[in-house]
Coordinates of C-alpha atoms and ligand atoms in Angstrom, one line a residue:
M14 CA -3.3 6.0 11.1
S15 CA -0.6 8.2 9.1
G16 CA -2.2 11.6 11.3
V17 CA -1.2 12.9 14.6
L18 CA -2.6 12.1 17.8
Y19 CA -3.2 13.5 20.8
Q20 CA -3.8 12.5 23.9
I21 CA -6.4 14.9 26.1
Y22 CA -6.6 14.1 30.0
P23 CA -10.0 15.8 30.3
R24 CA -9.9 16.5 33.9
S25 CA -7.2 18.7 33.1
F26 CA -7.9 19.9 29.9
A27 CA -11.1 22.8 30.0
D28 CA -13.6 23.8 32.6
S29 CA -16.5 24.9 31.2
N30 CA -19.0 25.0 34.2
G31 CA -16.7 26.7 37.0
D32 CA -16.4 23.5 39.2
G33 CA -12.2 23.5 38.5
N34 CA -12.6 20.3 36.4
G35 CA -12.3 20.1 33.1
D36 CA -14.7 18.1 31.1
I37 CA -16.2 17.4 28.1
Q38 CA -18.1 20.4 27.0
G39 CA -14.3 22.2 27.7
I40 CA -13.0 19.7 25.5
I41 CA -15.7 21.1 22.3
D42 CA -15.0 24.8 23.3
H43 CA -11.3 23.8 22.6
L44 CA -11.7 21.9 18.9
D45 CA -10.3 25.1 17.1
H46 CA -6.9 25.0 18.5
L47 CA -7.2 21.3 17.9
E48 CA -8.3 21.8 14.1
W49 CA -5.6 24.5 13.6
L50 CA -2.9 22.7 15.1
G51 CA -4.0 20.1 12.7
I52 CA -4.6 17.0 14.8
D53 CA -6.7 13.6 13.2
G54 CA -8.0 12.3 16.6
I55 CA -7.8 12.5 20.2
W56 CA -7.5 10.3 22.9
L57 CA -10.1 10.8 25.9
S58 CA -8.2 9.1 29.0
P59 CA -11.3 7.4 30.1
V60 CA -14.5 9.8 30.6
T61 CA -16.7 7.0 32.0
V62 CA -18.1 6.4 35.5
S63 CA -15.8 6.1 38.3
P64 CA -15.1 6.6 42.4
N65 CA -11.8 7.6 41.0
A66 CA -9.9 6.1 43.0
D67 CA -7.7 5.6 40.3
W68 CA -8.8 9.0 38.2
G69 CA -10.8 7.2 36.1
Y70 CA -8.7 4.1 35.6
D71 CA -11.4 1.9 38.1
V72 CA -14.4 2.0 36.1
A73 CA -17.8 1.4 37.7
D74 CA -19.7 1.7 34.2
F75 CA -17.9 1.1 31.0
C76 CA -21.1 2.2 29.3
A77 CA -22.1 5.6 31.1
I78 CA -20.0 9.1 31.5
Q79 CA -18.9 10.1 34.4
P80 CA -21.4 13.0 36.1
D81 CA -18.4 15.5 37.1
L82 CA -17.5 15.6 33.3
G83 CA -20.4 15.5 31.3
T84 CA -23.3 13.7 29.9
M85 CA -24.1 11.1 27.2
E86 CA -25.6 14.3 25.2
E87 CA -21.9 15.7 25.6
F88 CA -20.3 13.2 24.4
D89 CA -22.6 12.7 21.3
L90 CA -21.9 16.2 20.4
L91 CA -18.3 16.2 20.9
I92 CA -17.7 13.2 18.0
D93 CA -19.9 15.4 15.8
C94 CA -18.5 18.6 16.4
A95 CA -15.2 16.8 16.6
R96 CA -16.0 14.8 13.1
Q97 CA -16.9 18.6 11.3
R98 CA -13.7 18.9 11.9
D99 CA -11.7 15.9 10.6
I100 CA -10.9 14.7 13.8
R101 CA -12.0 11.4 15.1
V102 CA -12.6 10.5 18.8
L103 CA -11.0 7.7 20.7
L104 CA -11.7 6.2 24.1
D105 CA -9.3 4.5 26.6
L106 CA -10.6 1.2 27.2
V107 CA -9.5 -0.5 30.4
P108 CA -10.1 -4.2 30.1
N109 CA -8.0 -5.6 33.0
H110 CA -9.8 -4.5 35.9
T111 CA -12.8 -2.5 37.3
S112 CA -13.5 -0.8 40.1
D113 CA -14.5 -2.5 43.2
Q114 CA -17.5 -0.8 43.3
H115 CA -18.8 -2.1 39.9
P116 CA -21.7 -4.0 39.8
W117 CA -20.0 -7.0 38.5
F118 CA -17.2 -7.0 41.6
L119 CA -20.2 -6.5 44.0
D120 CA -21.9 -9.3 42.6
S121 CA -18.7 -12.0 42.3
R122 CA -17.3 -10.8 45.6
S123 CA -21.3 -11.7 47.0
S124 CA -20.7 -15.4 47.7
L125 CA -18.7 -18.2 46.4
A126 CA -22.0 -19.4 44.1
A127 CA -22.7 -16.3 42.6
Q128 CA -23.3 -15.7 39.2
Q129 CA -20.3 -13.6 38.2
R130 CA -18.1 -15.0 40.9
D131 CA -15.8 -16.2 37.9
W132 CA -15.6 -13.1 36.2
Y133 CA -12.7 -11.9 38.6
V134 CA -9.3 -13.9 39.5
W135 CA -10.4 -15.1 43.1
A136 CA -8.0 -17.9 44.6
D137 CA -7.4 -19.7 48.6
A138 CA -4.8 -18.8 50.5
R139 CA -1.8 -21.0 50.0
A140 CA -1.9 -24.4 52.9
D141 CA 0.6 -22.5 55.6
G142 CA -2.0 -19.4 55.2
A143 CA -0.2 -17.3 53.0
V144 CA -1.4 -15.2 49.7
P145 CA -1.9 -17.1 46.8
N146 CA 1.6 -16.7 44.7
N147 CA 4.3 -14.6 45.0
W148 CA 2.7 -11.9 42.6
V149 CA 3.2 -8.6 43.6
S150 CA 1.1 -5.7 42.4
S151 CA 2.0 -2.8 39.5
F152 CA 1.3 -0.2 42.2
G153 CA 3.5 -2.0 45.0
G154 CA 2.4 -4.5 47.9
P155 CA 1.0 -7.6 47.4
A156 CA -1.3 -7.8 44.3
W157 CA -3.5 -10.0 46.5
T158 CA -6.2 -9.2 48.9
L159 CA -8.2 -11.6 51.2
D160 CA -12.2 -10.5 50.9
P161 CA -13.3 -11.9 54.8
A162 CA -17.2 -12.3 53.3
T163 CA -16.3 -15.4 51.1
G164 CA -12.5 -16.4 52.4
Q165 CA -10.8 -16.1 49.5
Y166 CA -8.0 -13.4 47.7
Y167 CA -8.7 -11.5 44.9
L168 CA -6.3 -10.2 42.3
H169 CA -5.3 -6.3 41.8
N170 CA -2.1 -5.9 39.7
H171 CA -2.9 -2.7 40.7
L172 CA -4.9 -0.7 43.5
V173 CA -6.7 -2.5 45.9
E174 CA -9.8 -0.8 44.4
Q175 CA -9.2 -2.0 40.8
P176 CA -9.8 -5.8 41.1
D177 CA -8.7 -7.6 38.2
L178 CA -11.1 -9.4 35.9
N179 CA -10.8 -13.1 34.9
W180 CA -9.9 -13.4 30.5
W181 CA -10.6 -16.9 30.5
N182 CA -14.3 -16.8 31.0
E183 CA -15.8 -16.0 28.0
D184 CA -18.4 -14.1 29.6
V185 CA -16.3 -11.2 30.7
R186 CA -14.8 -11.6 26.5
K187 CA -18.3 -11.7 25.1
A188 CA -19.4 -8.1 28.1
F189 CA -15.9 -6.4 26.4
D190 CA -17.1 -7.4 22.7
D191 CA -20.4 -5.6 23.9
I192 CA -18.8 -2.6 25.2
L193 CA -16.7 -2.2 22.5
E194 CA -19.7 -2.4 20.1
F195 CA -21.2 0.1 22.2
W196 CA -19.6 2.8 21.5
I197 CA -18.4 2.1 17.9
A198 CA -22.0 2.1 17.5
R199 CA -22.1 6.1 19.1
G200 CA -18.9 6.9 16.8
V201 CA -15.6 6.3 18.2
A202 CA -13.1 5.8 16.2
G203 CA -11.1 3.5 18.4
F204 CA -9.6 2.8 21.8
R205 CA -6.3 3.3 23.3
I206 CA -6.3 0.1 25.3
D207 CA -5.1 -0.1 28.8
V208 CA -2.3 -2.1 30.0
C209 CA -3.6 -4.8 27.5
N210 CA -0.6 -7.1 27.7
I211 CA -1.4 -8.4 31.3
I212 CA -5.1 -9.3 30.8
I213 CA -4.6 -12.9 31.0
K214 CA -2.5 -14.3 33.8
D215 CA -0.8 -17.7 34.6
A216 CA -4.1 -20.0 34.3
H217 CA -2.6 -22.0 37.4
L218 CA -1.5 -18.9 38.9
R219 CA 2.6 -19.7 39.3
D220 CA 4.8 -17.8 41.2
N221 CA 7.1 -15.7 38.9
P222 CA 10.7 -16.2 39.1
P223 CA 13.0 -14.1 41.3
A224 CA 14.8 -11.1 39.5
T225 CA 18.4 -11.6 38.3
E226 CA 20.7 -8.8 38.0
E227 CA 20.3 -9.1 34.1
D228 CA 16.9 -7.8 34.4
D229 CA 15.5 -4.6 33.9
F230 CA 14.7 -1.6 36.5
E231 CA 10.9 -2.9 36.9
A232 CA 12.1 -6.4 37.9
Q233 CA 14.8 -4.8 40.0
L234 CA 12.3 -2.9 42.1
F235 CA 9.8 -5.4 42.3
G236 CA 12.1 -8.4 42.9
Q237 CA 10.9 -10.7 40.3
R238 CA 10.2 -11.6 36.6
S239 CA 7.2 -10.7 35.4
V240 CA 6.6 -13.8 33.6
Y241 CA 3.2 -15.3 34.9
N242 CA 1.1 -12.4 35.4
G243 CA 1.5 -10.8 32.4
N244 CA 2.6 -11.4 28.3
R245 CA 1.0 -14.5 28.6
P246 CA 0.4 -16.1 24.9
E247 CA -2.9 -16.4 25.2
V248 CA -3.9 -12.8 25.4
H249 CA -2.9 -12.7 21.7
Q250 CA -6.2 -14.4 21.0
V251 CA -8.1 -11.3 23.0
I252 CA -6.3 -8.9 20.7
Q253 CA -7.4 -10.9 17.7
R254 CA -10.9 -11.0 18.9
W255 CA -10.9 -7.0 19.0
R256 CA -9.2 -6.7 15.8
R257 CA -11.7 -8.3 13.9
L258 CA -14.4 -6.7 16.1
A259 CA -13.0 -3.1 15.0
E260 CA -12.7 -4.3 11.5
S261 CA -16.1 -5.6 11.4
H262 CA -17.5 -2.6 10.5
D263 CA -17.9 0.0 7.5
E264 CA -14.9 2.4 8.7
S265 CA -12.2 0.4 10.8
R266 CA -11.4 1.4 14.0
V267 CA -8.0 2.0 15.5
L268 CA -6.5 -0.5 18.2
I269 CA -3.8 1.3 20.3
G270 CA -2.2 -0.5 23.3
E271 CA -1.0 0.8 26.5
T272 CA 2.8 -2.0 26.0
P273 CA 5.1 -1.6 28.5
V274 CA 7.3 -4.0 27.4
K275 CA 10.7 -5.0 25.4
I276 CA 11.2 -4.0 21.8
D277 CA 11.1 -8.0 20.9
V278 CA 7.8 -8.2 22.9
L279 CA 6.1 -5.7 21.2
A280 CA 6.3 -6.7 17.9
D281 CA 4.5 -9.4 19.0
Y282 CA 1.6 -7.2 19.8
Y283 CA 1.5 -6.1 16.2
G284 CA 0.5 -9.8 15.0
D285 CA 1.7 -10.5 11.8
G286 CA 1.0 -6.9 11.0
A287 CA -2.9 -6.8 10.3
D288 CA -4.3 -8.6 12.8
E289 CA -3.6 -7.3 16.2
L290 CA -3.0 -3.8 17.5
H291 CA -2.4 -1.1 14.5
L292 CA -0.3 0.4 17.2
A293 CA 1.3 -0.3 20.4
F294 CA 2.9 2.0 22.4
N295 CA 6.7 1.6 22.7
F296 CA 7.9 2.1 26.4
P297 CA 11.8 1.9 25.3
F298 CA 11.2 4.7 23.4
I299 CA 9.2 6.9 26.2
S300 CA 11.9 5.7 28.8
S301 CA 14.9 6.4 26.7
T302 CA 17.4 9.4 27.3
F303 CA 17.2 11.9 24.4
D304 CA 20.8 10.9 23.2
A305 CA 22.5 8.3 21.1
A306 CA 20.3 5.6 23.0
M307 CA 17.4 6.6 21.0
R308 CA 18.4 6.5 17.8
T309 CA 19.2 2.5 19.4
I310 CA 15.6 2.2 20.0
V311 CA 14.1 3.7 16.8
E312 CA 16.1 1.4 14.7
E313 CA 15.7 -1.8 16.8
T314 CA 12.0 -0.7 16.2
E315 CA 12.1 -0.8 12.6
T316 CA 14.1 -3.8 12.4
L317 CA 11.3 -6.2 14.7
L318 CA 8.0 -5.1 13.9
P319 CA 6.6 -7.4 11.0
P320 CA 6.1 -6.0 7.4
G321 CA 3.3 -3.4 7.4
A322 CA 3.3 -2.4 11.1
W323 CA 3.3 1.5 12.1
P324 CA 5.3 2.5 15.3
A325 CA 3.6 5.2 17.5
W326 CA 5.9 7.6 19.2
T327 CA 5.2 9.6 22.3
G328 CA 6.8 11.8 24.8
S329 CA 4.8 12.3 27.6
N330 CA 1.5 11.1 29.4
H331 CA -0.6 11.1 32.3
D332 CA 1.6 9.0 34.0
M333 CA 5.0 9.7 32.8
S334 CA 7.2 13.1 33.3
R335 CA 6.8 15.6 30.3
F336 CA 9.2 15.2 27.6
A337 CA 10.0 19.2 28.0
T338 CA 11.3 18.0 31.6
R339 CA 12.4 14.5 31.2
W340 CA 14.3 14.7 27.7
A341 CA 14.5 18.0 27.1
N342 CA 15.5 19.4 30.9
D343 CA 13.1 22.1 30.7
D344 CA 15.6 23.8 27.9
P345 CA 13.2 25.6 25.1
F346 CA 15.7 24.4 22.2
K347 CA 16.2 20.9 23.5
A348 CA 12.1 20.8 23.6
R349 CA 12.1 21.7 19.9
A350 CA 14.3 19.0 18.5
A351 CA 12.1 16.5 20.6
I352 CA 9.1 17.8 19.4
M353 CA 10.8 17.5 15.5
M354 CA 11.5 14.2 16.2
L355 CA 8.4 13.3 17.4
L356 CA 6.1 14.6 14.2
S357 CA 9.3 13.2 11.5
L358 CA 9.4 9.9 12.3
R359 CA 8.1 7.1 10.8
G360 CA 4.7 6.5 12.6
T361 CA 2.2 7.9 14.5
P362 CA 3.1 10.7 16.5
V363 CA 1.1 10.7 20.3
L364 CA 1.0 14.4 21.6
Y365 CA 0.1 14.8 24.9
Q366 CA -2.0 18.1 26.1
G367 CA 0.2 20.8 26.2
D368 CA 3.4 19.1 24.7
E369 CA 2.6 21.4 21.7
I370 CA 3.8 24.3 24.1
G371 CA 6.5 22.5 25.3
L372 CA 4.9 22.6 29.2
G373 CA 7.1 20.6 31.8
D374 CA 6.3 19.2 35.0
T375 CA 5.0 20.8 37.7
E376 CA 5.8 20.5 40.7
V377 CA 2.3 19.6 43.0
A378 CA 2.9 20.1 46.7
H379 CA 1.9 16.9 49.3
E380 CA -1.2 18.5 50.6
D381 CA -2.5 19.4 46.9
M382 CA -1.6 15.9 45.7
R383 CA -4.3 13.9 43.6
D384 CA -2.9 10.7 42.7
P385 CA -3.0 7.7 45.0
L386 CA 0.6 7.0 43.9
G387 CA 1.9 10.2 45.4
V388 CA -0.7 10.6 48.1
L389 CA 1.1 7.1 49.1
Y390 CA 4.5 6.6 48.4
W391 CA 5.8 10.6 49.2
P392 CA 8.0 11.7 49.5
A393 CA 10.1 8.6 47.8
Y394 CA 7.9 9.1 44.7
A395 CA 5.9 12.3 44.1
G396 CA 3.2 10.3 42.0
R397 CA 2.0 11.5 38.4
D398 CA -0.1 15.3 39.4
A399 CA 3.5 17.0 38.1
M400 CA 2.1 15.8 34.4
R401 CA -1.8 15.9 35.0
T402 CA -1.8 20.4 36.1
P403 CA -4.3 21.6 34.4
M404 CA -3.6 22.9 30.3
Q405 CA -2.4 26.5 29.9
W406 CA -4.2 28.5 27.4
R407 CA -3.5 31.7 28.6
D408 CA -2.1 34.2 31.0
T409 CA -4.7 34.8 33.2
E410 CA -6.0 33.7 36.5
G411 CA -7.5 30.4 36.3
G412 CA -5.4 30.3 33.0
G413 CA -8.0 30.0 30.8
F414 CA -8.5 26.4 32.1
C415 CA -11.1 27.8 35.0
A416 CA -13.1 30.9 35.7
P417 CA -10.8 33.7 37.4
G418 CA -11.6 33.0 41.2
V419 CA -12.3 29.1 40.7
S420 CA -10.1 26.7 42.3
P421 CA -8.5 24.1 39.5
W422 CA -8.6 20.4 41.0
L423 CA -5.1 20.4 40.8
P424 CA -2.6 23.5 40.9
F425 CA -1.3 25.1 37.5
G426 CA 2.3 25.7 36.3
D427 CA 3.8 28.7 35.6
V428 CA 1.2 30.3 33.1
K429 CA 3.0 33.4 32.3
A430 CA 5.6 32.0 30.8
C431 CA 3.9 29.1 28.8
N432 CA 0.2 29.1 27.5
V433 CA -1.0 28.8 24.1
E434 CA -2.4 32.2 23.7
D435 CA 1.3 33.7 23.8
Q436 CA 2.8 31.5 22.0
H437 CA -0.1 31.5 19.1
K438 CA 0.8 35.5 18.3
D439 CA 4.8 34.5 18.7
P440 CA 6.0 32.8 14.9
G441 CA 9.0 31.3 16.6
S442 CA 7.3 29.3 19.6
M443 CA 7.3 25.9 20.1
L444 CA 3.1 25.8 19.3
V445 CA 3.9 27.4 15.7
L446 CA 6.7 25.3 15.2
T447 CA 4.7 22.2 16.4
R448 CA 1.7 23.4 14.0
D449 CA 4.3 24.0 11.2
L450 CA 6.0 20.5 11.6
I451 CA 2.3 19.2 11.4
S452 CA 1.1 21.3 8.6
L453 CA 4.7 19.6 6.1
R454 CA 4.3 16.0 7.7
R455 CA 0.5 16.4 5.8
H456 CA 1.0 17.8 2.9
T457 CA 4.9 16.1 2.3
P458 CA 4.3 12.2 1.3
D459 CA 7.5 11.5 2.4
L460 CA 7.6 12.6 6.0
R461 CA 4.2 10.8 6.1
T462 CA 4.4 7.7 5.1
G463 CA 7.6 7.0 3.6
Q464 CA 10.6 4.4 4.6
Y465 CA 12.9 5.2 7.5
A466 CA 16.8 4.9 6.9
S467 CA 19.6 6.1 9.3
V468 CA 22.5 7.8 7.9
G469 CA 25.7 8.2 8.9
A470 CA 26.8 11.6 11.1
P471 CA 29.3 12.5 13.1
Q472 CA 29.0 12.0 16.4
G473 CA 26.1 13.7 18.8
I474 CA 23.9 14.0 15.2
W475 CA 21.0 11.5 14.3
A476 CA 20.1 12.2 10.8
W477 CA 17.4 9.8 9.1
R478 CA 15.4 9.7 5.2
R479 CA 12.2 9.4 4.8
G480 CA 11.4 8.0 1.4
E481 CA 13.2 9.4 -1.4
D482 CA 13.5 13.1 -0.6
V483 CA 13.2 14.4 3.4
L484 CA 16.2 14.2 5.1
V485 CA 16.0 14.8 9.4
A486 CA 18.7 15.9 11.2
L487 CA 19.3 16.4 15.3
N488 CA 22.2 17.6 16.8
L489 CA 22.1 16.1 19.9
G490 CA 25.0 17.3 21.3
D491 CA 26.5 20.4 23.1
H492 CA 28.6 21.4 20.1
D493 CA 28.0 22.7 16.8
A494 CA 28.8 20.6 14.1
A495 CA 28.4 20.1 10.1
F496 CA 26.6 17.5 8.5
E497 CA 28.0 16.3 5.2
G498 CA 27.0 14.5 2.3
F499 CA 24.1 16.1 1.1
S500 CA 22.6 19.2 -0.2
G501 CA 19.0 20.3 -0.8
Q502 CA 16.6 22.8 1.1
I503 CA 15.8 23.0 4.9
L504 CA 11.8 22.8 4.8
I505 CA 11.7 24.1 8.6
G506 CA 14.7 23.9 11.1
T507 CA 13.9 24.5 14.9
D508 CA 15.4 27.9 14.5
R509 CA 13.0 29.4 12.3
R510 CA 15.3 31.9 10.8
R511 CA 16.9 28.9 8.9
D512 CA 13.5 27.6 7.1
A513 CA 14.2 27.8 3.3
E514 CA 18.0 28.0 3.8
S515 CA 19.8 25.7 0.9
F516 CA 22.6 23.8 1.6
S517 CA 25.2 22.1 -1.1
G518 CA 27.4 19.3 0.3
S519 CA 27.5 20.3 4.0
V520 CA 25.2 21.7 6.6
P521 CA 26.0 23.4 9.7
I522 CA 23.8 22.2 12.6
R523 CA 24.7 24.1 16.0
A524 CA 24.2 22.1 19.3
W525 CA 20.4 20.8 20.0
E526 CA 19.1 22.2 16.7
G527 CA 17.4 20.4 13.8
L528 CA 16.6 20.7 10.7
V529 CA 13.7 18.9 8.3
A530 CA 15.1 19.0 4.7
S531 CA 14.3 18.3 1.2
L532 CA 17.1 16.6 -1.3
R533 CA 15.0 18.4 -3.8
T534 CA 16.1 22.2 -5.2
K535 CA 14.2 23.7 -7.6
G536 CA 11.8 20.8 -8.5
E537 CA 14.8 18.4 -9.2
R538 CA 16.4 15.6 -7.2
C539 CA 19.7 16.7 -5.6
K540 CA 22.2 13.8 -5.8
T541 CA 23.0 12.6 -2.5
L542 CA 27.4 13.1 -2.6
R543 CA 27.7 10.6 -0.1
P544 CA 25.1 8.0 1.1
Ligands
NOJ612 C1 -2.1 2.6 32.9 C2 -2.7 3.7 33.1 O1 -2.0 4.7 32.0 C3 -2.5 4.7 34.5 O2 -2.9 5.7 34.4 C4 -3.7 3.5 35.3 O3 -3.3 4.3 36.6 C5 -3.3 2.1 35.6 N1 -3.1 1.7 33.7 C6 -4.1 1.4 35.8 O4 -5.6 1.4 35.3

């Protein structure tokens, strides 16, 4: 858990067979890159069978591989090849809903008396003929769709094609136990659990209360507070059940929750620190601006998580604008400071493919959009394609993602300006900085597992200690400054010319510069002049 995770969006990672879609063999072909980078585990966005209404997040078979991504033999090979490089493989588990093409739902909707009718959330219209309650889908619009064949509505917290499962039903719980066991038996190291905070809904399907002015952006957007369609107390029993299952094997498996909630609620998903999620994605952090607000979020997280709990830090994923664009405004200096932060906090950094080369968002034209949300809401919202464009391996036609002449499923960004091959050759590149920070972390116990403690610093500078001997300082401002009170030696600077520079009592730190330093010199611990 103290290692570094890396999210792969398989369809956009590497195409091995010339169909323009990334695939499992493409991942196998690039494991050397991940090993070189020092990655300990990869999380694959869904590779299971899906009609792709939501690109894999609408699952039609939880225990089979999507044919255009590969075969089960290739998946097994991926596990083996990754293991040989000490890389563990985690899968995306989507328990909140299935595809409307899943056999469970086909049976469920076939009649009121169907064997699996109760596996999904069905409800009658209200007496006045209106939808069963006021819940809104997180993808917009009502969360209920009428199924004319049986005259009832089914719940979908996302697309109409993603009916929500009924987690009050013990058979659903057992079916998921079997799914987890199936993949654990194949050697997966754990699961990233999609929207795990909303799987259980209010048993009485009560209306959500209206949003107030104090509520967050999302509540304002939907006009209601998500009180009854998510974060119900009973969800913790299900997560505890999965934790017991994950730990019932010779080697413990990691559970990482997608938990888009405030930090006090996030803390609850760690249970007592050892009985629920191992890691929970911190959305206030991901959504923060890259300034003093972020320090507050980190401090709050450190304070609120139960003892023994381990935070997770992410800047980008397949749903959120990439950090090189969102936090760093496509400024490479800021992106370097951001990757230093992610890799130097206490907790598990989860990089998204392309973060290591400072890849930013790529604007995708309306006619090329593949994300259903972009297609639905453009031009008000351009969807999530900008952060799903193909990985940029080299400056050639096809970008090293696919063969020349093949048309990729989404367009490329600027492969000339940003690609793995060129950055490999450049000792001052973001890629080499990322690799060196990961290596430093691996070999420096304080940086890997030491406690986090904020340190007083001039305005604009965010500084913290890790354990006894490591100091991290980031200048998140546009002005050069000096950081007083410590002596030691820079281990890695975002400006690599400063690596190994010694400082005594004061260290200058330029605008948007970052430093990881040791407070020991020549094998001895230096005195802190001003704690
Ligand atoms: C969260 C996933 O990350 C996102 O891509 C997906 O659309 C929704 N959950 C629904 O599964």
